[in-house]
Amino acid sequence: MSDRPGPWRRFLALSNDDPRKAIGVTLLVALASALVVSSASVLLKPLQQAHVERDRQARLDAMLDALPAMRELMIEAGIDSLETRIVDLASGRFDTTIDAASFDPAAAAADPATSIALSSEADVASLKRIATHAPVYLLERDGDLHLIVLPVSALGYQSLIRGSLALEPDLTTVAALTITEQGETPGLGARIEEPAWQALWAGKKIADADGRILIRVAQGPAEGPYEVDGISGATRTGNGVTNMLTFWLGPEGFGPFLDRLKREGI
Amino acid sequence: MTGLLDRLTRPLVAENPVTLQILGICSALAVTTTLATAFTMAAAMTAVLCLSGVIISTIRNHIPHAVRLIVQITIVASLVILIDGLLRAYAFEMSKRLSVFVGLIVTNCVVLGRAEAFAMKHPPLPTLFDALGNGLGYSMILIIVGTLRELLGAGTLLGRPILLTVAEGGWFEPLALMQRAPAAFFILGLLIWAIRTLRADQAETPEFRVAAEEER
């Protein structure tokens, strides 16, 4: 009775033509692979995230450098980076009870206590949940707003697109749009990362006199002050960018905040 | 031992996966604009080849014939995700320049070709040498193409200026064509031509012959 092989041995001894063996081997390989892939992803996440964060900061800096007169203004004011403030999205007011330096938007969006689920009709950007608070970056001098940068995000064709939208003090003219993170199709949708395409955004208007958000990526060449040239072969990425701006400038996003700024000033 | 050494050296020139078997051309075109990206891609490719070869060869007797491709692809894909993740964690700038091409190692015919042709039929040690040899053969071509394209296309090697360009007050006019995909085809074609001239046995017999003018 001691020479009766264990289940593992019996499994290995099965003929390779046996369907049980085929299913068993496939399952085991899939399990082992899943274990390797998921542990690598969990272990490496913090390191990758740090790089992505540094990259985002570098792009924000590059955007400031590309804006005429912004750097000089900052040097004159003796500051080397924009001021970060936390906005309560629903009321549109600054929330000074949250420390801006330690605020983590990704963690806030994941925590049910600091985020809200979006109904399907409100969820233009396909984000499902957003944090109730969001950081904004601004350049202010003697009570005058010179530049405000809003973080925006939306689902594109196959990835989450993140960007920074910089607005002029009139709060309707785009100063710059930078895409800070995307994983769209290389050569097509990924071209939203190209400086030449991002340069098209400067000077565009986000809304008409009635406050309707009209800014969008056109299907093809742009017409009028609210449109930017589409990228051929990347319609859905373009739609993603349009949705991103429509959502974050709208009532669920920074809409109330921008309205309040227009009424009351900073 | 000579057998093992032979496994290692044969794929370098005599059975080079790129120049003889014309496999893995896609990545050879895409990542060779600079020497640094060619190096990284070559290292990633060699690592995937060796690891997948050894793993597949270890379990080769228990892979049912009907599901062998699924099993091989699963193993290769997991390794590629692992290497890609490591690159993004430890060499972020480089991984951005390589974009999707590390991920595309999954579909690289060299990897699956070696798994099917060699790892499934041989024990782990010869498989390791075969995979290393093929990895080095692939790397060698990438590095040759990468060196020529960066040197002639930008006048630099690994980012360091070698030929002073006109823009920097030198004499060298960079060949913009070298930075484009067709240049890789030209260099590869010339390489294959050179190898097959020296080793006539590699030249394929023509499938068709032009009929002699017999009518007149």
CSV table of C-alpha atoms in Angstrom, one decimal, chain A residues 29 33, chain B residues 56 67-80 106-108 112 115:
chain,number,residue,atom,x,y,z
A,29,VAL,CA,0.6,27.3,-15.9
A,33,SER,CA,1.9,33.0,-14.5
B,56,ILE,CA,9.3,25.4,-21.3
B,67,VAL,CA,-2.5,23.0,-25.8
B,68,ARG,CA,1.3,23.5,-26.2
B,69,LEU,CA,1.0,26.9,-28.0
B,70,ILE,CA,-1.3,28.3,-25.3
B,71,VAL,CA,1.1,27.1,-22.6
B,72,GLN,CA,4.1,28.6,-24.4
B,73,ILE,CA,2.4,31.9,-25.1
B,74,THR,CA,1.2,32.2,-21.5
B,75,ILE,CA,4.7,31.6,-20.2
B,76,VAL,CA,6.3,34.0,-22.7
B,77,ALA,CA,3.6,36.7,-22.1
B,78,SER,CA,4.1,36.6,-18.3
B,79,LEU,CA,7.9,36.9,-18.6
B,80,VAL,CA,7.4,39.9,-21.0
B,106,VAL,CA,5.4,38.3,-27.0
B,107,THR,CA,4.7,38.2,-30.7
B,108,ASN,CA,8.3,38.0,-31.7
B,112,LEU,CA,8.0,31.2,-30.1
B,115,ALA,CA,10.3,27.4,-28.0
